[in-house]
mmCIF file of C-alpha atoms (C1' of nucleotides) in Angstrom:
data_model
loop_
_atom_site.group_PDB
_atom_site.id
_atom_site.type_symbol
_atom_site.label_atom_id
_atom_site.label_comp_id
_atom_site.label_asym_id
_atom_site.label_seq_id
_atom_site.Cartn_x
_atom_site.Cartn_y
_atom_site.Cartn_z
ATOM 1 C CA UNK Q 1 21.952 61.712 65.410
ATOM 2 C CA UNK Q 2 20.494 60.706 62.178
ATOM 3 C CA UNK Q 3 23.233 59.478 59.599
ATOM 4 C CA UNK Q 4 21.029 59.678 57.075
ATOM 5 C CA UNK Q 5 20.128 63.806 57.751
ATOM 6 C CA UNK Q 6 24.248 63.857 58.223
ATOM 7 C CA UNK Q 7 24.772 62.446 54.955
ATOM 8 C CA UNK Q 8 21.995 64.739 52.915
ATOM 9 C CA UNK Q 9 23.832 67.831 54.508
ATOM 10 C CA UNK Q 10 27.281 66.431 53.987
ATOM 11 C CA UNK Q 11 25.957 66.177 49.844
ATOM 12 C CA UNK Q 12 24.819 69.653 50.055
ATOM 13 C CA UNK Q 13 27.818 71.240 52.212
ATOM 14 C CA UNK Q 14 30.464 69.624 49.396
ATOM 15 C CA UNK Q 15 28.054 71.286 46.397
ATOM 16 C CA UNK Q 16 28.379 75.122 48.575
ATOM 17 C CA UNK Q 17 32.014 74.294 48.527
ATOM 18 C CA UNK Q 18 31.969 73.489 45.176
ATOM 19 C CA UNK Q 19 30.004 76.571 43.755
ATOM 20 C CA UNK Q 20 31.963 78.480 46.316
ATOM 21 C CA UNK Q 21 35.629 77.465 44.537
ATOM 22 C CA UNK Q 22 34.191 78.163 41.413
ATOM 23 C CA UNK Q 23 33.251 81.717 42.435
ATOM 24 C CA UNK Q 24 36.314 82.229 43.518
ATOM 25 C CA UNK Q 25 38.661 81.137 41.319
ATOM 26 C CA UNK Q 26 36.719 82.309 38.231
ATOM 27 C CA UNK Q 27 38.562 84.187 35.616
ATOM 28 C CA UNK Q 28 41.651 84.195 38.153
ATOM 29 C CA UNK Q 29 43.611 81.895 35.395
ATOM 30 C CA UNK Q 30 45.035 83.934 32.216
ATOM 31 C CA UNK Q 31 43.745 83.359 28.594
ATOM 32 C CA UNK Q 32 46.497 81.465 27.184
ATOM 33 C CA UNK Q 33 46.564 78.295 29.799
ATOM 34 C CA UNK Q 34 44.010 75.676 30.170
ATOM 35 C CA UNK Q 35 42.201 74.666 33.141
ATOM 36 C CA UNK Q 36 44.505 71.448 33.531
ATOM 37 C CA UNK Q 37 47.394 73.407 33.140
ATOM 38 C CA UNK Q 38 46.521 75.973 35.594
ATOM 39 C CA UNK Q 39 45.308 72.990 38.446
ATOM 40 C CA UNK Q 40 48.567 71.623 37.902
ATOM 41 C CA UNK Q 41 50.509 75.045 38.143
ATOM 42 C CA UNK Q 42 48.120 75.487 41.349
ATOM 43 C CA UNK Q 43 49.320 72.123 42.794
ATOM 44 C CA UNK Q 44 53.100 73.067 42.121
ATOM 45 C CA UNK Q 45 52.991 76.230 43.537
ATOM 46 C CA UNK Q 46 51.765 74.493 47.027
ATOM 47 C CA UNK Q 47 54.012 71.493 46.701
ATOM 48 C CA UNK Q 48 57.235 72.913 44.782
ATOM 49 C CA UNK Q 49 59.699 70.905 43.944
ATOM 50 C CA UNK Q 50 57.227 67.539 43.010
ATOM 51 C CA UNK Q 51 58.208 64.939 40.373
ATOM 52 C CA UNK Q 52 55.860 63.988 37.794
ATOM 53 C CA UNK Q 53 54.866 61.271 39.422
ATOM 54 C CA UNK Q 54 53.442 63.007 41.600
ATOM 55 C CA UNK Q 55 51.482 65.428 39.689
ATOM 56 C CA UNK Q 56 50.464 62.290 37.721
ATOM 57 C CA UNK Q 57 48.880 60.651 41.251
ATOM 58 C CA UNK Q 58 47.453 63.840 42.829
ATOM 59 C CA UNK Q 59 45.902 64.987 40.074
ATOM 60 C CA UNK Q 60 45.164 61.785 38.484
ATOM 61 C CA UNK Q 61 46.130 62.404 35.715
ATOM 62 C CA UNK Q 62 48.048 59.616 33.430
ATOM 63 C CA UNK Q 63 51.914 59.821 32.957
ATOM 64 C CA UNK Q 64 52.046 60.492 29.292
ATOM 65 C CA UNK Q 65 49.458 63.234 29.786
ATOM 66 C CA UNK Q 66 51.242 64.483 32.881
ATOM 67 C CA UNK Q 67 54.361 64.491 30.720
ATOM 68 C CA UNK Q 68 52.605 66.749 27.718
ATOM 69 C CA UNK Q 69 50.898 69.131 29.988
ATOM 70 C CA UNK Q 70 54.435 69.469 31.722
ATOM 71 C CA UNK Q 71 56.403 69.717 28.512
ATOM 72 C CA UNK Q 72 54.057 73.227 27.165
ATOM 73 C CA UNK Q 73 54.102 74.420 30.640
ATOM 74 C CA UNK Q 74 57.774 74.792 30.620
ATOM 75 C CA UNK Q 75 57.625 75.474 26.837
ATOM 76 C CA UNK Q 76 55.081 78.566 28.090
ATOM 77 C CA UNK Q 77 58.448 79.223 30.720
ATOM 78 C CA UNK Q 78 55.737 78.698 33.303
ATOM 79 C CA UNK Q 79 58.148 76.014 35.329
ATOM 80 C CA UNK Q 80 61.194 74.319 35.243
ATOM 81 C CA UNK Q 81 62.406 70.961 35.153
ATOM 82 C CA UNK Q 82 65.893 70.215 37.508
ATOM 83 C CA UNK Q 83 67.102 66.698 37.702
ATOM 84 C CA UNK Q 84 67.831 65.079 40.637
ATOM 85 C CA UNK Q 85 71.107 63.983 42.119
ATOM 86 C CA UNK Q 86 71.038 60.596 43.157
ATOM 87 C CA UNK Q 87 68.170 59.493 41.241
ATOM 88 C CA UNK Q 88 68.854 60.579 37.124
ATOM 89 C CA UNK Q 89 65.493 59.173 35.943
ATOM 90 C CA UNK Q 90 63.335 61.638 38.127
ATOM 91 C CA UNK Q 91 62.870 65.240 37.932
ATOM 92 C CA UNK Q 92 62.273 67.807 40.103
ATOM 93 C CA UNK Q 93 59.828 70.804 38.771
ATOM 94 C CA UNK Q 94 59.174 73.997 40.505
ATOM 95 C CA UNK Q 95 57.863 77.130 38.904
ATOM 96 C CA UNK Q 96 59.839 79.528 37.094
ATOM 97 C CA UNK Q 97 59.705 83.056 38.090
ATOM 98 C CA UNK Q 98 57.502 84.293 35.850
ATOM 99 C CA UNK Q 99 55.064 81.067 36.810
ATOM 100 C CA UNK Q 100 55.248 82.065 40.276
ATOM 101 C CA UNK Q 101 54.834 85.977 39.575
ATOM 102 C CA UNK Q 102 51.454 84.401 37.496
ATOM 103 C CA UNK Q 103 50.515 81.763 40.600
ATOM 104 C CA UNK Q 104 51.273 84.858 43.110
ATOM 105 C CA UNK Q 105 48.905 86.720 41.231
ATOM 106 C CA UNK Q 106 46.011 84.235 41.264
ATOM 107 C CA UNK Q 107 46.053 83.511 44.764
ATOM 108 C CA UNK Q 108 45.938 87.145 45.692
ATOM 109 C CA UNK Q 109 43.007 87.617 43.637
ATOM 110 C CA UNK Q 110 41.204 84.720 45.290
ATOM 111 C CA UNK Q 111 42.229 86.096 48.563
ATOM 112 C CA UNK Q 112 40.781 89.032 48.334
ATOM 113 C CA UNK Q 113 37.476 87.622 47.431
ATOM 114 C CA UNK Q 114 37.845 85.219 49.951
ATOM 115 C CA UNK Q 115 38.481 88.009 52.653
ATOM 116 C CA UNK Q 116 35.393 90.338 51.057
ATOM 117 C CA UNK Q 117 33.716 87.025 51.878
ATOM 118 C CA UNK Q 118 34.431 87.201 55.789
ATOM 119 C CA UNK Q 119 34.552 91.110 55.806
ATOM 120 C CA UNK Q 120 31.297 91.550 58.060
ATOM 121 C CA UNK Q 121 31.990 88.262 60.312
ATOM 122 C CA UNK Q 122 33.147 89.172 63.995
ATOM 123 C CA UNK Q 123 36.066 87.827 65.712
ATOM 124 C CA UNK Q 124 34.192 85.330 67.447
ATOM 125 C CA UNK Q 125 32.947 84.091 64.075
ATOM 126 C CA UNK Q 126 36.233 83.868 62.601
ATOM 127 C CA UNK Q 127 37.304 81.732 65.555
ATOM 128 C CA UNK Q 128 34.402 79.240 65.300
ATOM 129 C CA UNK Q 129 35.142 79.107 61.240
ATOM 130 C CA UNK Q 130 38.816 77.954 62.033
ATOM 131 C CA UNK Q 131 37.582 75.420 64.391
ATOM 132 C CA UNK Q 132 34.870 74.098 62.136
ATOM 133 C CA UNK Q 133 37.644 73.686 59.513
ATOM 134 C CA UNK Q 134 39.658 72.196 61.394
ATOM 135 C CA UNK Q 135 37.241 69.461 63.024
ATOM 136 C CA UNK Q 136 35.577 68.836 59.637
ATOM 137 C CA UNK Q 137 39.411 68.171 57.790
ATOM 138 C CA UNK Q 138 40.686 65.697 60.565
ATOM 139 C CA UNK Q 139 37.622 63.972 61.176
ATOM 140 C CA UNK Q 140 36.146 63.950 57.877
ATOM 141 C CA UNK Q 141 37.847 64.543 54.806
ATOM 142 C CA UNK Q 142 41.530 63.789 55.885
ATOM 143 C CA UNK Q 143 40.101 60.497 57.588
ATOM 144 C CA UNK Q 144 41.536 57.344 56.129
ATOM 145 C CA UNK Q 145 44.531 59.517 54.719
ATOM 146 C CA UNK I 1 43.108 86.009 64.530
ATOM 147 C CA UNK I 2 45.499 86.079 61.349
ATOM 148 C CA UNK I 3 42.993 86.073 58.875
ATOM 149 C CA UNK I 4 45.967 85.401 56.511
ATOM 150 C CA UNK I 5 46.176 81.932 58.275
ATOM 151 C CA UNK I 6 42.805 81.715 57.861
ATOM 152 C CA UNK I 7 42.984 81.535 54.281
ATOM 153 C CA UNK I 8 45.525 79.470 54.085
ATOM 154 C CA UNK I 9 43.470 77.187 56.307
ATOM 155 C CA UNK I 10 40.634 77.564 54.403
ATOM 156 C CA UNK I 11 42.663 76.211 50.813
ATOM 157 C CA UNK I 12 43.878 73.360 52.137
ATOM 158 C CA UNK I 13 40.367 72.719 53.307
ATOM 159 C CA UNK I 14 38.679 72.730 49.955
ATOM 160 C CA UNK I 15 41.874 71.181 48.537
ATOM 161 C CA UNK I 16 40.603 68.242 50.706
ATOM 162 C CA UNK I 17 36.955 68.156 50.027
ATOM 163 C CA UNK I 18 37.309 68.268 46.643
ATOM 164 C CA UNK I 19 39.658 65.111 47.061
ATOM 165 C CA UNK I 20 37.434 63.555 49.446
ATOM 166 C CA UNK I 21 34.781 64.354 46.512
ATOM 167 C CA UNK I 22 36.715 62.395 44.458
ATOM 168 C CA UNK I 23 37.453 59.281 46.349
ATOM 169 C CA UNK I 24 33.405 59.123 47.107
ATOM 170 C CA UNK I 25 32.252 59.288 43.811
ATOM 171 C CA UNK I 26 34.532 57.588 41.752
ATOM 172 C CA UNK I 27 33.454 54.919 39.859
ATOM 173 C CA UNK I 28 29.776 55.135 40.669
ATOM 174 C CA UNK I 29 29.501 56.898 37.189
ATOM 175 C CA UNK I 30 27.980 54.125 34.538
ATOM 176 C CA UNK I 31 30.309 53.645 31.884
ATOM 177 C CA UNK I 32 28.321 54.943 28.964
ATOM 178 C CA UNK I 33 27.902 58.329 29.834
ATOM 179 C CA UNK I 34 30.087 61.323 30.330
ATOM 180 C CA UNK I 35 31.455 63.235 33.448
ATOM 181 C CA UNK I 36 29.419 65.848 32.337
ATOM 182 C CA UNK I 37 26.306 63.878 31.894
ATOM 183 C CA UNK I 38 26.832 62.205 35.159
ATOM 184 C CA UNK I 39 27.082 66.048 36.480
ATOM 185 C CA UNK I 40 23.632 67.181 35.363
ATOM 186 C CA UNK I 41 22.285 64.035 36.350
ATOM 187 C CA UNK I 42 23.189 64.581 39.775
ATOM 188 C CA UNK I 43 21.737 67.847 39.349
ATOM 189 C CA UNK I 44 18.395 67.014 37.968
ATOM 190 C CA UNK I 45 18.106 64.606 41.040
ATOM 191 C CA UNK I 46 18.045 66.889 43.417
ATOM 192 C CA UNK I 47 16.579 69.690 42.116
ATOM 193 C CA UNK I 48 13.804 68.164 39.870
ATOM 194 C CA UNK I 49 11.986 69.132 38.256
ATOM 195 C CA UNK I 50 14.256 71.649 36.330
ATOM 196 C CA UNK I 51 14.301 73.768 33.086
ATOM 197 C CA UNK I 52 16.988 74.052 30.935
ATOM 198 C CA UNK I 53 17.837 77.357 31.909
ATOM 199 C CA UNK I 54 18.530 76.734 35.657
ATOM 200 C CA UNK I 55 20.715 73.409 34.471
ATOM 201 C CA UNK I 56 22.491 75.880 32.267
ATOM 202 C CA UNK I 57 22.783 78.718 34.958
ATOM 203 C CA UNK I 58 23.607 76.078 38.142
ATOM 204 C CA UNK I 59 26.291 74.228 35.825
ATOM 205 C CA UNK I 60 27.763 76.743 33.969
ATOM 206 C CA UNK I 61 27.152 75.322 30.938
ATOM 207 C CA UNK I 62 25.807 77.395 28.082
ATOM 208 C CA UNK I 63 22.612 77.014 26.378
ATOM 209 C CA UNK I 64 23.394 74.975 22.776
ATOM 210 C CA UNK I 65 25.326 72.621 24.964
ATOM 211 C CA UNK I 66 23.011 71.941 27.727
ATOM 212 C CA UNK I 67 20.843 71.547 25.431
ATOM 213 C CA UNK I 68 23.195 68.835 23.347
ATOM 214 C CA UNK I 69 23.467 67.002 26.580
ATOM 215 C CA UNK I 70 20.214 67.029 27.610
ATOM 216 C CA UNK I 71 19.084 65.151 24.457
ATOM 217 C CA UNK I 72 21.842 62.819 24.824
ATOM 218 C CA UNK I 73 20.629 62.001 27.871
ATOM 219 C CA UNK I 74 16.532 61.404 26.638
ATOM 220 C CA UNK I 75 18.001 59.705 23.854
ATOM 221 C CA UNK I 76 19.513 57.419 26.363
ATOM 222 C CA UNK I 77 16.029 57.321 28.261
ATOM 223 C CA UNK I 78 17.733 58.665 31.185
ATOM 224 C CA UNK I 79 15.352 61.712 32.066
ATOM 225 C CA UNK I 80 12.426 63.221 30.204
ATOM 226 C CA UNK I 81 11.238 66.283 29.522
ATOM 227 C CA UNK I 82 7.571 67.521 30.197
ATOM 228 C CA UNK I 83 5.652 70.878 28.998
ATOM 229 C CA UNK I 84 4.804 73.157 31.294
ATOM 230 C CA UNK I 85 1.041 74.706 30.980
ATOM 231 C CA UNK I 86 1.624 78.324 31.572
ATOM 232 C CA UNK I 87 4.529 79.017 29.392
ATOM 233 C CA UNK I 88 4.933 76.574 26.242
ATOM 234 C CA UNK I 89 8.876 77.502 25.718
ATOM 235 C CA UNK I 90 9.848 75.918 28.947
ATOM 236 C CA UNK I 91 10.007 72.608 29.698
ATOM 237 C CA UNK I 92 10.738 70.547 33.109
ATOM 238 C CA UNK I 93 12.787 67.695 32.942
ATOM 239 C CA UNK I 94 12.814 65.043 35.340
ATOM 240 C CA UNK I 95 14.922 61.520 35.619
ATOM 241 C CA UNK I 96 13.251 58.801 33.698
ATOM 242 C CA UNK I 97 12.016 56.072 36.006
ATOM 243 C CA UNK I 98 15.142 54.335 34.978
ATOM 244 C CA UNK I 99 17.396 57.360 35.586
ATOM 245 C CA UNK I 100 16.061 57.652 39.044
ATOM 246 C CA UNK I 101 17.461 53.786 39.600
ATOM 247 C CA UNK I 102 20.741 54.622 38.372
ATOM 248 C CA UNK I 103 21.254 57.848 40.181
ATOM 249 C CA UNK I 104 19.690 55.914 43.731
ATOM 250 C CA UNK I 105 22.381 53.048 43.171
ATOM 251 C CA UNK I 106 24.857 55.929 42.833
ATOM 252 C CA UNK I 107 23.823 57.845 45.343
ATOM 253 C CA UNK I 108 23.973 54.950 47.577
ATOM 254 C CA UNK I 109 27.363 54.003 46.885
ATOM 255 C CA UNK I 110 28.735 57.318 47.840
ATOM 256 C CA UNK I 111 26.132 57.119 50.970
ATOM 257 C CA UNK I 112 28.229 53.886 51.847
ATOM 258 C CA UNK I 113 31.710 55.293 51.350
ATOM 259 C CA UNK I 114 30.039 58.408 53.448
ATOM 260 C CA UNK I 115 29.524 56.099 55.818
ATOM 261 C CA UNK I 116 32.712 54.288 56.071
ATOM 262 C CA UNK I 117 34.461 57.113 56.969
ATOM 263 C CA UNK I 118 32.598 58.147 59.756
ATOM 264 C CA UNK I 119 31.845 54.619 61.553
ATOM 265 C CA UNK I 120 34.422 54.946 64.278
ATOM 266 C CA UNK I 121 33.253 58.188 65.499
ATOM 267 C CA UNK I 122 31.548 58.760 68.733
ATOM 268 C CA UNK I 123 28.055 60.507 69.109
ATOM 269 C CA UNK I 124 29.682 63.517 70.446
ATOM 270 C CA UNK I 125 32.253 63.115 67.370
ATOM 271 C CA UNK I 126 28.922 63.643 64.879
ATOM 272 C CA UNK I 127 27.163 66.484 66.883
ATOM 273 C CA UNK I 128 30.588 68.378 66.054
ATOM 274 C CA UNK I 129 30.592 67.774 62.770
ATOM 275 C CA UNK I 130 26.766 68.364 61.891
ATOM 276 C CA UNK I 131 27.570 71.479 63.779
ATOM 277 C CA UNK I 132 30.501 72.564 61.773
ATOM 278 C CA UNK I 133 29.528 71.873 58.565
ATOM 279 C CA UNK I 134 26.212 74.013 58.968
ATOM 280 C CA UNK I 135 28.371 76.784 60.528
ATOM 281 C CA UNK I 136 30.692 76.800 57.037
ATOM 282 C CA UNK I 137 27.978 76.772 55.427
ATOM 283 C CA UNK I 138 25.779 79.582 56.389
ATOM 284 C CA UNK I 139 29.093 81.816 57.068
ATOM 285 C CA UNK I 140 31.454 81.389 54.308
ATOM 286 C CA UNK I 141 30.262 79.277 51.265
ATOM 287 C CA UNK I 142 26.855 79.653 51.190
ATOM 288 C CA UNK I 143 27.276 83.570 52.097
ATOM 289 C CA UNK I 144 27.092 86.305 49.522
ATOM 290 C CA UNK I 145 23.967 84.415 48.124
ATOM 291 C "C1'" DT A 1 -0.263 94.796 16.221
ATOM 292 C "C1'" DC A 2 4.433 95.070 15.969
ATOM 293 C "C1'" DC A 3 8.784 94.568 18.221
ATOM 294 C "C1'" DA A 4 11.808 92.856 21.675
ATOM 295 C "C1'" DT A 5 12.837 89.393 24.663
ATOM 296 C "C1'" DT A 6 12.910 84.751 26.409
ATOM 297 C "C1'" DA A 7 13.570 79.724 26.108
ATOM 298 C "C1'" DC A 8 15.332 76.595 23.620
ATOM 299 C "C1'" DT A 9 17.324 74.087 19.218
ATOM 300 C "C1'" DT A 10 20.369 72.902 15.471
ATOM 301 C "C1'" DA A 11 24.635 72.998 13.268
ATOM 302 C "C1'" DT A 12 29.401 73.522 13.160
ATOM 303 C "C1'" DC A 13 34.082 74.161 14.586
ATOM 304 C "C1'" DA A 14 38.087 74.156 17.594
ATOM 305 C "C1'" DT A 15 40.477 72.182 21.181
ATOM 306 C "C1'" DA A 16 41.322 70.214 25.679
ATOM 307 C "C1'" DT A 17 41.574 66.019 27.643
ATOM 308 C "C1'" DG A 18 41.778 60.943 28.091
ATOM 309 C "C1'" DA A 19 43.519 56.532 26.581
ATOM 310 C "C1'" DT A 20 46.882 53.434 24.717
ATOM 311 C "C1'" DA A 21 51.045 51.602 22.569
ATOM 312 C "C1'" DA A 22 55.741 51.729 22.237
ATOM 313 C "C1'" DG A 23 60.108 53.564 23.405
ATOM 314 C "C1'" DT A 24 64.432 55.224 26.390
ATOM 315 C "C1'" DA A 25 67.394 55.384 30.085
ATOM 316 C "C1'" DA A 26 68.479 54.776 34.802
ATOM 317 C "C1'" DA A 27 68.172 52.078 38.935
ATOM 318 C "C1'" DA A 28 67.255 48.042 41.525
ATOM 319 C "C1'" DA A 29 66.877 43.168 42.079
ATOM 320 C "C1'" DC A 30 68.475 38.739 41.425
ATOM 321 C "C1'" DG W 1 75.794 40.639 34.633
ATOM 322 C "C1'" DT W 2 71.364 39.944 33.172
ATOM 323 C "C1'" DT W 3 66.651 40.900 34.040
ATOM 324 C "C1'" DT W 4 63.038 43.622 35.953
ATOM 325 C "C1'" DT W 5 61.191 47.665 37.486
ATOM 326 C "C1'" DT W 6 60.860 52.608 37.715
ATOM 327 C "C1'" DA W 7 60.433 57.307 35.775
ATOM 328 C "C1'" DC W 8 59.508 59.504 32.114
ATOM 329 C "C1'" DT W 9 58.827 60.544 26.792
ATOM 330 C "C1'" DT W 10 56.867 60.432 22.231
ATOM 331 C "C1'" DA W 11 53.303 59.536 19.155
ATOM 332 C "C1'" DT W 12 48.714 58.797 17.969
ATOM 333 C "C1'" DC W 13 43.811 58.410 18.266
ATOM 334 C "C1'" DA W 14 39.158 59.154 20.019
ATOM 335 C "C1'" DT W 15 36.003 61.989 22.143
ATOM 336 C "C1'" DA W 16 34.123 65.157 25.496
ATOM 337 C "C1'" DT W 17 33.541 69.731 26.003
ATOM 338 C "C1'" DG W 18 33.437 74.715 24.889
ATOM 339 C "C1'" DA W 19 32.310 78.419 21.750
ATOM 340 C "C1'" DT W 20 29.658 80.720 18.272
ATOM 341 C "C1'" DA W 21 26.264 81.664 14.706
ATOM 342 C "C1'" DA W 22 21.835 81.264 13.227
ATOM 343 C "C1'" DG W 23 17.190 79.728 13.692
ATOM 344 C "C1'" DT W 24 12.254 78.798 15.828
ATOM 345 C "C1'" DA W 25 8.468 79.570 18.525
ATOM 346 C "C1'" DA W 26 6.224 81.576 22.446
ATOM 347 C "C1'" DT W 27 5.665 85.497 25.402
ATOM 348 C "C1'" DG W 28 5.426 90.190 26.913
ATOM 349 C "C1'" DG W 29 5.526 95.023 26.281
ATOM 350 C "C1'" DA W 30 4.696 99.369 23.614
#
DNA sequence: TCCATTACTTATCATATGATAAGTAAAAAC
DNA sequence: GTTTTTACTTATCATATGATAAGTAATGGA
């Protein structure tokens, strides 16, 4: 096993994946968010309820920019902020109904395209995908986590 | 197989490369120039020589501001742009001898992190993956194409 | 030969995003 | 009980990026 070969088809693998994500999630966001807003509405809508904090880490983005992006979200009524009990400095934020109707929406879209994707693959196929996905995550892109 | 699981699965996947993405590459960027910059640079590297056109296509980036980026990037002596004989309104950019320096060091920093990650796996461990990621990529992100 | 198309450029504008400084209020540490 | 740290906000600035309009020059087709 070359390392080197490994590596040059890791590089390439991660730019399919890339393209692929972008193919799929094209024009799945409405007009009036932008595409931070609608990566952090996509990481809420996984993760519901997160603090800013962590939206700030995950996404890397900085506090006071978390905080702004987070402030016209909820001004849009795309999510809501709850405080929490024993801790009155944090805040819990989960979508609001309509944000989830709107997230619901997206991810249906990209499932569909996703499943169009794997329409002609046989069961066998779809069976060796799951494993391949799940080797590659533990061993590779989880590792060190 | 639930192919709703499946795509599940499958977004927590690319939630992960794209994360591992991020872990390998950052801060191999040079300070002076832009994500996007860095972006094409990457591009021209592997796929020089290149027109404008497929840079604009590949990236999604539209013409004026390819173009905008593309001097930037000459100006800064990082790749250069040649004539080609049989049709004088394209032109094939390459990396400048020292954009080729500064995308190998890069390159070779992620190849280290790369590296890193998979040094405590077995023989075996690497047949599997090299297996699964050209299974992924033949049969779902690369498909359609 | 004239017209349409292609490949690219230049100019300009709007805005999304990133960075930083300074502030508040609660909690934790001492 | 005072200080320090945490979680978040507000304000401001710089700039990277996206969008659009208009232009040039070469090519290809009728």
């Amino acid at each position: 096993m070359d390392k080197e070969i490994l590596f040059q088809q890791f590089v390439a693998f991660t730019t399919s994946v890339h393209e692929a994500t972008f193919e799929l999630t094209k024009n799945v966001k409405p007009e009036d968010i932008t595409p931070l807003q609608y990566s952090i509405l996509e990481y809420i809508a996984v993760s519901q309820p997160v603090t800013l904090s962590q939206i700030s880490e995950c996404k890397h983005i900085s506090m006071p920019n978390t905080s702004r992006e987070l402030r016209k979200l909820t001004e849009k009524q795309l999510c809501e902020k709850f405080e929490v009990p024993d801790d009155r400095r944090k805040q819990l934020i989960r979508l609001s109904e309509s944000g989830q109707t709107m997230m619901n929406k997206a991810f249906q879209q990209i499932g569909t395209r996703f499943f169009e994707r794997i329409q002609y693959l046989s069961a066998e196929d779809l069976d060796e995908i799951q494993h391949a996905l799940a080797i590659l995550q533990s061993k590779v892109f989880d590792a060190n986590k």
